[in-house]
Short mmCIF file of N, CA, C and O in Angstrom, two decimals:
data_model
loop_
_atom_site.label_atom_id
_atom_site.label_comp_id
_atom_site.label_asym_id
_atom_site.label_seq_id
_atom_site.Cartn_x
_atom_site.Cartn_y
_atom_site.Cartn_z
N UNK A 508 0.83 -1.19 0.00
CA UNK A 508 0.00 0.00 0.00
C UNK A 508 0.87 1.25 0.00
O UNK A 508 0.73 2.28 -0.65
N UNK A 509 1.91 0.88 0.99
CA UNK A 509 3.03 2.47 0.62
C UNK A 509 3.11 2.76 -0.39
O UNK A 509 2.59 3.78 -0.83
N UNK A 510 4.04 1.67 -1.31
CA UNK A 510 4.14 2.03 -2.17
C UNK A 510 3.13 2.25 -3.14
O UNK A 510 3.52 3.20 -3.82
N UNK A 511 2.15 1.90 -3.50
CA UNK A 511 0.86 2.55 -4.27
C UNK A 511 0.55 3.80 -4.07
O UNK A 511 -0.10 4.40 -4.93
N UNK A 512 0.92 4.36 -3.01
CA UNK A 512 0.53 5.52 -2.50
C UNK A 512 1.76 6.14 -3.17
O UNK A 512 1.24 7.05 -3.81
N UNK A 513 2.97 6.19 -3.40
CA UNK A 513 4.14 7.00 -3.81
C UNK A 513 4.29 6.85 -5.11
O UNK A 513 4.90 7.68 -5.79
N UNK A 514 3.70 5.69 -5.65
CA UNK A 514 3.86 5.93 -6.96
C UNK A 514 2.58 5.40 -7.59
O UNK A 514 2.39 4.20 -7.82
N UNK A 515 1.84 6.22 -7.82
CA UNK A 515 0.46 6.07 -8.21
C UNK A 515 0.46 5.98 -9.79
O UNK A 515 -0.35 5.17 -10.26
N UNK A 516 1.01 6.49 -10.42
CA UNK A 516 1.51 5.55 -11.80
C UNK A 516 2.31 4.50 -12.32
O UNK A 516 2.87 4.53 -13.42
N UNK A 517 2.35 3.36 -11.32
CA UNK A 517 2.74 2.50 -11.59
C UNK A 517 1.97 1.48 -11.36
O UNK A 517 1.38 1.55 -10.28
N UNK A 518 1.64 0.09 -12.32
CA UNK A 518 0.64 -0.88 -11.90
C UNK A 518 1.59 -1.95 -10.79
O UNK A 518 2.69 -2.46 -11.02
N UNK A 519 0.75 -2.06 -9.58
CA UNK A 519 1.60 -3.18 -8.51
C UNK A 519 0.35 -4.42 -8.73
O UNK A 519 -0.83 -4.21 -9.02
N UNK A 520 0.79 -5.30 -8.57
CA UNK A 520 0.68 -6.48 -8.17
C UNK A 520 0.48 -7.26 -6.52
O UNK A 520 1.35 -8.01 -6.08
N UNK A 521 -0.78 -6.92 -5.75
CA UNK A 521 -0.35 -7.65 -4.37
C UNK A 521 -0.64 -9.19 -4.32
O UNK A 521 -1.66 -9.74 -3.92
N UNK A 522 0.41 -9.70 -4.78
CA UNK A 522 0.62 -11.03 -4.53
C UNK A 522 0.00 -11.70 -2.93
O UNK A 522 0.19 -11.31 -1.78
N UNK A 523 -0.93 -13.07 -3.58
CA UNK A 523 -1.52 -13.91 -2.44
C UNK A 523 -3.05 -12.64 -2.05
O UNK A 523 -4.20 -13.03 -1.84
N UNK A 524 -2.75 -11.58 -2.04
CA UNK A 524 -3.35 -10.85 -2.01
C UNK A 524 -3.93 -10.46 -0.37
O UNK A 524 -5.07 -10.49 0.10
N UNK A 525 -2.50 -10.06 0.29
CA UNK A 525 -2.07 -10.46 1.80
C UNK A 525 -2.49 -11.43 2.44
O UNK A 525 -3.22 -11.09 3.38
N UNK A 526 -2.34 -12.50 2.33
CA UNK A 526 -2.34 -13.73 2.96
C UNK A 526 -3.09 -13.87 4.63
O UNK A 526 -3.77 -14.82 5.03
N UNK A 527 -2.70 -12.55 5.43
CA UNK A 527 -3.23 -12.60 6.36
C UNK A 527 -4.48 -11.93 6.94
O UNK A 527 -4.98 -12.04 8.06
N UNK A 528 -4.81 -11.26 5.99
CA UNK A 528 -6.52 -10.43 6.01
C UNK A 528 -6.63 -9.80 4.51
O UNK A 528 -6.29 -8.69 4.09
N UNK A 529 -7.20 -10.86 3.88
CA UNK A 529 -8.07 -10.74 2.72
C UNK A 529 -8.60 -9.52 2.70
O UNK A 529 -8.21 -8.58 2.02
N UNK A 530 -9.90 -9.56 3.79
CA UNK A 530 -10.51 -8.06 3.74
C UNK A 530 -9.92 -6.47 3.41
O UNK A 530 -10.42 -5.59 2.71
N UNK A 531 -8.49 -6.48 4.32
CA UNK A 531 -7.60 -6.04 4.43
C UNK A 531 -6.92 -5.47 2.63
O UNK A 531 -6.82 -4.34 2.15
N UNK A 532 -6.61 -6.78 2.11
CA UNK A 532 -6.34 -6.83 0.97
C UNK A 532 -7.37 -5.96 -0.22
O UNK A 532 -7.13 -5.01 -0.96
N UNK A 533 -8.47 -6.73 -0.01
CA UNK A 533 -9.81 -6.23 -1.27
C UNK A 533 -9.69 -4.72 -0.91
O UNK A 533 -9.78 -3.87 -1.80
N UNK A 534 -9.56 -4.49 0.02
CA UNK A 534 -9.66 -2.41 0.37
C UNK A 534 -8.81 -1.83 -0.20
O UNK A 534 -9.04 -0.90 -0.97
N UNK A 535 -7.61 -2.30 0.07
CA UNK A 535 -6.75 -1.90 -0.55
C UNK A 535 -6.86 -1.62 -1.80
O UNK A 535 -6.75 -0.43 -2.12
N UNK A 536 -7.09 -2.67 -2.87
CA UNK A 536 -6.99 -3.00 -3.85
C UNK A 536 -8.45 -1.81 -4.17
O UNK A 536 -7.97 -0.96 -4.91
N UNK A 537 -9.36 -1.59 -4.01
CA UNK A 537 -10.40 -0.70 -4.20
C UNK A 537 -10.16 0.40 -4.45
O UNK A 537 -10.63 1.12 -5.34
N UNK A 538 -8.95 0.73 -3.21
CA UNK A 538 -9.04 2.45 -2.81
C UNK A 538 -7.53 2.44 -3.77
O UNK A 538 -6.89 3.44 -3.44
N UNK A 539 -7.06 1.94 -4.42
CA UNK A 539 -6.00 2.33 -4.93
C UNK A 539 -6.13 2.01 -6.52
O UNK A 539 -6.19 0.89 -7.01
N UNK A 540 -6.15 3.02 -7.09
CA UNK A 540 -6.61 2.85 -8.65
C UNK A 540 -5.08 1.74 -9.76
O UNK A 540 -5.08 0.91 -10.67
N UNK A 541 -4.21 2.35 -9.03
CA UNK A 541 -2.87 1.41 -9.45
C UNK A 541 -2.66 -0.09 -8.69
O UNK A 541 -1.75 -0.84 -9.05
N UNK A 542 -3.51 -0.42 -7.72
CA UNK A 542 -3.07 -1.88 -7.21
C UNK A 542 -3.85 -3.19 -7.68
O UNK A 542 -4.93 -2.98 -8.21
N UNK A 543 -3.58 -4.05 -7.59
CA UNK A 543 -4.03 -5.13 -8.57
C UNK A 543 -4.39 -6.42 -7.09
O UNK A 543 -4.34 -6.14 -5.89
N UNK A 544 -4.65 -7.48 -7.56
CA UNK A 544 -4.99 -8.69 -6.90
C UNK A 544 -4.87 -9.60 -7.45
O UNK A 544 -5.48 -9.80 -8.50
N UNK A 545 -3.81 -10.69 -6.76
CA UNK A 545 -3.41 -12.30 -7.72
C UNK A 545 -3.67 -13.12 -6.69
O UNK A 545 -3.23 -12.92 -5.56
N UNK A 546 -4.49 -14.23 -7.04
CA UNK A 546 -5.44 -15.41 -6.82
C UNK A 546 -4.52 -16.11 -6.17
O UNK A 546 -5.00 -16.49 -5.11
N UNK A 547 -3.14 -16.55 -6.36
CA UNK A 547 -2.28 -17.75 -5.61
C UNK A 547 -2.46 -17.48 -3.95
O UNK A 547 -2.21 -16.50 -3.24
N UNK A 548 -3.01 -18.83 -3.69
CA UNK A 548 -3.68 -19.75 -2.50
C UNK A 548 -4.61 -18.69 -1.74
O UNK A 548 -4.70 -18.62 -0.51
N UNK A 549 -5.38 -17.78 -2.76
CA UNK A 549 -6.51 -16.80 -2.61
C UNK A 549 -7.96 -18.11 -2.31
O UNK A 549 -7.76 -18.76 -3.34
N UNK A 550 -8.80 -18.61 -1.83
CA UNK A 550 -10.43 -18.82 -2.06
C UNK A 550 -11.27 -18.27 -3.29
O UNK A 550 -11.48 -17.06 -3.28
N UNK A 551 -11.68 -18.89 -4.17
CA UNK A 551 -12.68 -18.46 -4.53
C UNK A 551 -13.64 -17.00 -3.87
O UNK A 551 -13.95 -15.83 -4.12
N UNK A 552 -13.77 -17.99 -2.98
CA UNK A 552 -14.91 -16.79 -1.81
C UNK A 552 -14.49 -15.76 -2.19
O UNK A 552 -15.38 -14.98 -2.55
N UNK A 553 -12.95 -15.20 -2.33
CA UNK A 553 -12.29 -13.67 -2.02
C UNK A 553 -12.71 -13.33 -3.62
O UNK A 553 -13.25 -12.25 -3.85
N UNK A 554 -12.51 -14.01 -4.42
CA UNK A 554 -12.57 -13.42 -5.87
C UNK A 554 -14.00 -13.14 -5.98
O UNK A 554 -14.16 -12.22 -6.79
N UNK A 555 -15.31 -13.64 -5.39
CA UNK A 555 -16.32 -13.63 -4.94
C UNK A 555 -16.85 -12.48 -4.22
O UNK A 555 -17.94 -11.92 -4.32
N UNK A 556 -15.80 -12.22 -3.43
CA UNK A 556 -16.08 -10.56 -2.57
C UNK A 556 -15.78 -9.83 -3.43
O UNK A 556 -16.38 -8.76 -3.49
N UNK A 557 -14.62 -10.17 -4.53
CA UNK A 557 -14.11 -8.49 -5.21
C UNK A 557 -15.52 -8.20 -6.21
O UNK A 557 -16.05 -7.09 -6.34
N UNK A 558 -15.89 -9.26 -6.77
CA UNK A 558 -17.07 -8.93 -7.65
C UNK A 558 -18.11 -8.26 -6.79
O UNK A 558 -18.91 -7.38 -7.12
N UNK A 559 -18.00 -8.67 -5.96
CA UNK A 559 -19.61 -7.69 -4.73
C UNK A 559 -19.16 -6.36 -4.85
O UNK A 559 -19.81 -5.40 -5.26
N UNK A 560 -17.79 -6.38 -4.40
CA UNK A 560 -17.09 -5.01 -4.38
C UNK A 560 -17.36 -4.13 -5.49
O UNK A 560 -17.85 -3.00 -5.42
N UNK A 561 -16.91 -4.94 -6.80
CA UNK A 561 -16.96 -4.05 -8.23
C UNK A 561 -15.75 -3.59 -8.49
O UNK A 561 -15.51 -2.52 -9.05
N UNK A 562 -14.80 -4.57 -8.02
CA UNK A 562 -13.50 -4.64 -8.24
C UNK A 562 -12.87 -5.88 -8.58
O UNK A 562 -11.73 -6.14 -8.18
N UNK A 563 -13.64 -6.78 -9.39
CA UNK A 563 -13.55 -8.03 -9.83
C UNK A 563 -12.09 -7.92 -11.50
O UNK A 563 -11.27 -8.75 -11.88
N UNK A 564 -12.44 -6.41 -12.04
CA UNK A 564 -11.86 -6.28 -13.27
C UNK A 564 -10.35 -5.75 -12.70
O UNK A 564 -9.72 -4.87 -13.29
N UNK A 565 -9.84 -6.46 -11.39
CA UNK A 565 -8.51 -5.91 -11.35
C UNK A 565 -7.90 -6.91 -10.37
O UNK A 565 -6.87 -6.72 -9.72
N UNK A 566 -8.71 -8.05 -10.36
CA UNK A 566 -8.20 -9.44 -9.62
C UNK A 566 -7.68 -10.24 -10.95
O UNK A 566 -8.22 -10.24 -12.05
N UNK A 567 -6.24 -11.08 -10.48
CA UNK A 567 -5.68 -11.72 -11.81
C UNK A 567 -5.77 -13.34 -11.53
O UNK A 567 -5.50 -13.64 -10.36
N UNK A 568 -6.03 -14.24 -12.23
CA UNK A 568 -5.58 -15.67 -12.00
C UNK A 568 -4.40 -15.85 -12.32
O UNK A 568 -4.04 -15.56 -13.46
N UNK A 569 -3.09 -16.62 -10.95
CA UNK A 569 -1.85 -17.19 -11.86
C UNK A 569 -0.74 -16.56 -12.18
O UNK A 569 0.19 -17.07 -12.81
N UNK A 570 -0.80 -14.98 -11.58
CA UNK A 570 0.15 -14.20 -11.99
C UNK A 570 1.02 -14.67 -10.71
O UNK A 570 1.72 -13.71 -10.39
N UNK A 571 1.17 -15.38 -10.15
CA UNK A 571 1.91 -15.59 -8.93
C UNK A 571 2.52 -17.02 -8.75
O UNK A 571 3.17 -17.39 -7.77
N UNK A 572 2.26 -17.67 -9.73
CA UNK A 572 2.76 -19.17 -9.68
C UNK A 572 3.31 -19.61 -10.94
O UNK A 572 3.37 -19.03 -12.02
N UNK A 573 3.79 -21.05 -10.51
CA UNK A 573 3.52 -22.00 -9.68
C UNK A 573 4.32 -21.45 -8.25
O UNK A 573 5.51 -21.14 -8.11
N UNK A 574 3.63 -21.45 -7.61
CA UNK A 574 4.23 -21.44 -6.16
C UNK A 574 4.65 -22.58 -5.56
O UNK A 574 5.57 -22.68 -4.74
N UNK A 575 4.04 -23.36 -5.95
CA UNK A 575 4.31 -25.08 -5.42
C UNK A 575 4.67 -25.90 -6.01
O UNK A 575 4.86 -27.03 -5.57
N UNK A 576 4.90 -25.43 -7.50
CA UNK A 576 5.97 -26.26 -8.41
C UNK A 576 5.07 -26.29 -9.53
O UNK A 576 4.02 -25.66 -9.42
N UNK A 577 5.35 -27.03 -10.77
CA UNK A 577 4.99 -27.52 -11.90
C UNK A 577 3.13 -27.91 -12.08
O UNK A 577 2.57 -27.57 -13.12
N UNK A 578 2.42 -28.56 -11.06
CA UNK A 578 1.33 -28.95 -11.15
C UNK A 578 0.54 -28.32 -9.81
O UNK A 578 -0.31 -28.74 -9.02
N UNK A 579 1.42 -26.87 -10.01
CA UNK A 579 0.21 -25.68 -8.80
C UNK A 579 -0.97 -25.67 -9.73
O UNK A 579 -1.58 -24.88 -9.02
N UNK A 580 -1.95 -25.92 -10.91
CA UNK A 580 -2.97 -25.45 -10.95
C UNK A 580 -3.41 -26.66 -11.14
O UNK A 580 -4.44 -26.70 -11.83
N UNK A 581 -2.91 -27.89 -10.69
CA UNK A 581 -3.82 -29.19 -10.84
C UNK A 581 -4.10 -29.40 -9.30
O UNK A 581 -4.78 -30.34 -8.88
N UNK A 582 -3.46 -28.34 -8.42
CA UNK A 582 -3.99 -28.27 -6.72
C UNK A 582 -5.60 -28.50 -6.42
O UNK A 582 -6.29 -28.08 -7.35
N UNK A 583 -6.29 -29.03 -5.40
CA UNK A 583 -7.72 -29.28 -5.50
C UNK A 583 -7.69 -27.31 -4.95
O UNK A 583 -8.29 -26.47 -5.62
N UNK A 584 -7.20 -27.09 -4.17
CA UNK A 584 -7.17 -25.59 -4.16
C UNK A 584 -8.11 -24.48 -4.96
O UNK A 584 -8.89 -23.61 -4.59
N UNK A 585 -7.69 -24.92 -6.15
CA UNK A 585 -8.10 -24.41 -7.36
C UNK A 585 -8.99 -24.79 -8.32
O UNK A 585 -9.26 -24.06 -9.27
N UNK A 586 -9.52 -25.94 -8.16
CA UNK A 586 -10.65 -26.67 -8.45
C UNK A 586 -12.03 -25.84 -8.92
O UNK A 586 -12.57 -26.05 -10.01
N UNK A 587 -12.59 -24.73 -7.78
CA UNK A 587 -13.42 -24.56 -7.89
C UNK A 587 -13.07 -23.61 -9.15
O UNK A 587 -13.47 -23.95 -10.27
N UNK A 588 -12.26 -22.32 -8.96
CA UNK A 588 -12.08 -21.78 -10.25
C UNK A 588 -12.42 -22.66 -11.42
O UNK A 588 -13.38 -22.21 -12.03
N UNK A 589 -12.10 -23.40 -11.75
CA UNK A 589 -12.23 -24.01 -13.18
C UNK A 589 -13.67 -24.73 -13.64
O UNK A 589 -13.96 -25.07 -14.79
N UNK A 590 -14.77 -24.93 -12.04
CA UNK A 590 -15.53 -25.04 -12.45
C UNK A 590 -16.18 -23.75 -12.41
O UNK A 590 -17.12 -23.77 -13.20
N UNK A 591 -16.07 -22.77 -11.88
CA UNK A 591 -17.10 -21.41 -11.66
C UNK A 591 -17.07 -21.07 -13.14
O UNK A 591 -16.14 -21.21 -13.94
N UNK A 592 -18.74 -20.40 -13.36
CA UNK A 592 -18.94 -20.24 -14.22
C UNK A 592 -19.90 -19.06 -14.30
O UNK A 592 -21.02 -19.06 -14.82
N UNK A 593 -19.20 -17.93 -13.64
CA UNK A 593 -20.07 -16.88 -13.40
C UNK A 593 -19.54 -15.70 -14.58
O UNK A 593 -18.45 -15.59 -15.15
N UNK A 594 -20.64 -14.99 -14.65
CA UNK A 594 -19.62 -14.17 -16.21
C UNK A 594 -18.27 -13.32 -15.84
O UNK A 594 -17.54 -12.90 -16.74
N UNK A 595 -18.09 -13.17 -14.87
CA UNK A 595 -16.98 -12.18 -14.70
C UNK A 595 -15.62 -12.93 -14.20
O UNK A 595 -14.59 -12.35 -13.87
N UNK A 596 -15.81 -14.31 -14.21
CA UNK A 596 -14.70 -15.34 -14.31
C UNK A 596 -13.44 -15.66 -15.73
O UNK A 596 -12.31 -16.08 -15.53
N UNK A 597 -13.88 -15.41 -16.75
CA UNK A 597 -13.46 -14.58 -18.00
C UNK A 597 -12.87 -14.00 -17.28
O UNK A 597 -12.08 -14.66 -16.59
N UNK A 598 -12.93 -12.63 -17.08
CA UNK A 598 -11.82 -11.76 -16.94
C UNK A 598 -10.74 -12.11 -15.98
O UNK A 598 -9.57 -11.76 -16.19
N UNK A 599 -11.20 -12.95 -14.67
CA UNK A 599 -10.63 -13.36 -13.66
C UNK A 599 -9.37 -14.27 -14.03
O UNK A 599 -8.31 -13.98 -13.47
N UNK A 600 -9.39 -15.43 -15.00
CA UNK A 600 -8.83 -16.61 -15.14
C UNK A 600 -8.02 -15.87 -16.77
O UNK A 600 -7.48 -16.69 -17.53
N UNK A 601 -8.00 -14.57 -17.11
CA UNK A 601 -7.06 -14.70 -18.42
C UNK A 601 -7.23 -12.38 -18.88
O UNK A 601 -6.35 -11.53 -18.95
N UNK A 602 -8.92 -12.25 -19.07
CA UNK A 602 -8.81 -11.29 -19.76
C UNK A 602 -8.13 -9.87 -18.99
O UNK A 602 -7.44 -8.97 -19.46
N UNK A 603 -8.60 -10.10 -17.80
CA UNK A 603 -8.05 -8.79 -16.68
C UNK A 603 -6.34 -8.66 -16.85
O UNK A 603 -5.81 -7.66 -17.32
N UNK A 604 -5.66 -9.77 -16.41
CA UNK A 604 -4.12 -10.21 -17.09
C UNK A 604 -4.07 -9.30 -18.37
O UNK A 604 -3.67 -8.14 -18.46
N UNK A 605 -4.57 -10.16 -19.34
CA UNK A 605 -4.32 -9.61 -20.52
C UNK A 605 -4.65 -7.71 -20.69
O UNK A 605 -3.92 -7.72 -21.68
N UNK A 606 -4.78 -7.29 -20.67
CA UNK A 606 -5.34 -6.39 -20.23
C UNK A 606 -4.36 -5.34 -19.30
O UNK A 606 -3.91 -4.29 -19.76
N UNK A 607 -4.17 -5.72 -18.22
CA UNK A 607 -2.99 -4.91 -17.42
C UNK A 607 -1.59 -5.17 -17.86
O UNK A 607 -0.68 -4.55 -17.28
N UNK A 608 -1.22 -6.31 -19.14
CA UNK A 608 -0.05 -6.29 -19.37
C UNK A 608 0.61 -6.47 -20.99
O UNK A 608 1.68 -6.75 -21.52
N UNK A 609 -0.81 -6.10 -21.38
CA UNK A 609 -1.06 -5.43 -22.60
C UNK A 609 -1.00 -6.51 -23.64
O UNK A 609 -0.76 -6.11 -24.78
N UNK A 610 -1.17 -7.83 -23.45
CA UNK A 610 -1.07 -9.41 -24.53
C UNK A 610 -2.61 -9.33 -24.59
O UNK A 610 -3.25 -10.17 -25.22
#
């Protein structure tokens, strides 16, 4: 968050997307027009809150792994992602990425 705050033209990345208060995290990520959100060993649920939020178009799938080696997205972890099938999962699992890093 400091740094978002000092350099407000730059896109950050908060990886895990603080690990130790989510909630914590999604605010962040709200109130700061430059900070981003990556899914590694994130819940569903949380990608779930950012859409309530209306900050779903700045959560990324994957920009943070493999964290656990070669077959991090065959983790049951991640399971549910691949079945969710809500419309703003698209952007979640590829287009939001694409998008903040210009592919």
């Amino acid at each position: 968050v400091n740094v978002a705050k000092h350099f407000p033209n730059t896109k950050l990345i908060l990886g895990h997307m603080q690990i130790s208060s989510r909630k914590k995290a999604l605010e962040a990520i709200k109130t700061y027009d430059n900070l981003y959100g990556d899914t590694a060993w994130v819940k569903l649920e949380v990608v779930k809150q950012a859409y309530e939020m209306g900050i779903s178009h700045k959560i990324m799938f994957g920009t943070d792994s493999p964290i656990s080696g070669r077959d991090c997205y065959m983790d049951d972890y991640y399971k549910n992602y691949y079945k969710d099938t809500s419309e703003y999962m698209a952007d979640i699992m590829s287009e939001n990425a694409k998008r903040m890093f210009g592919i």
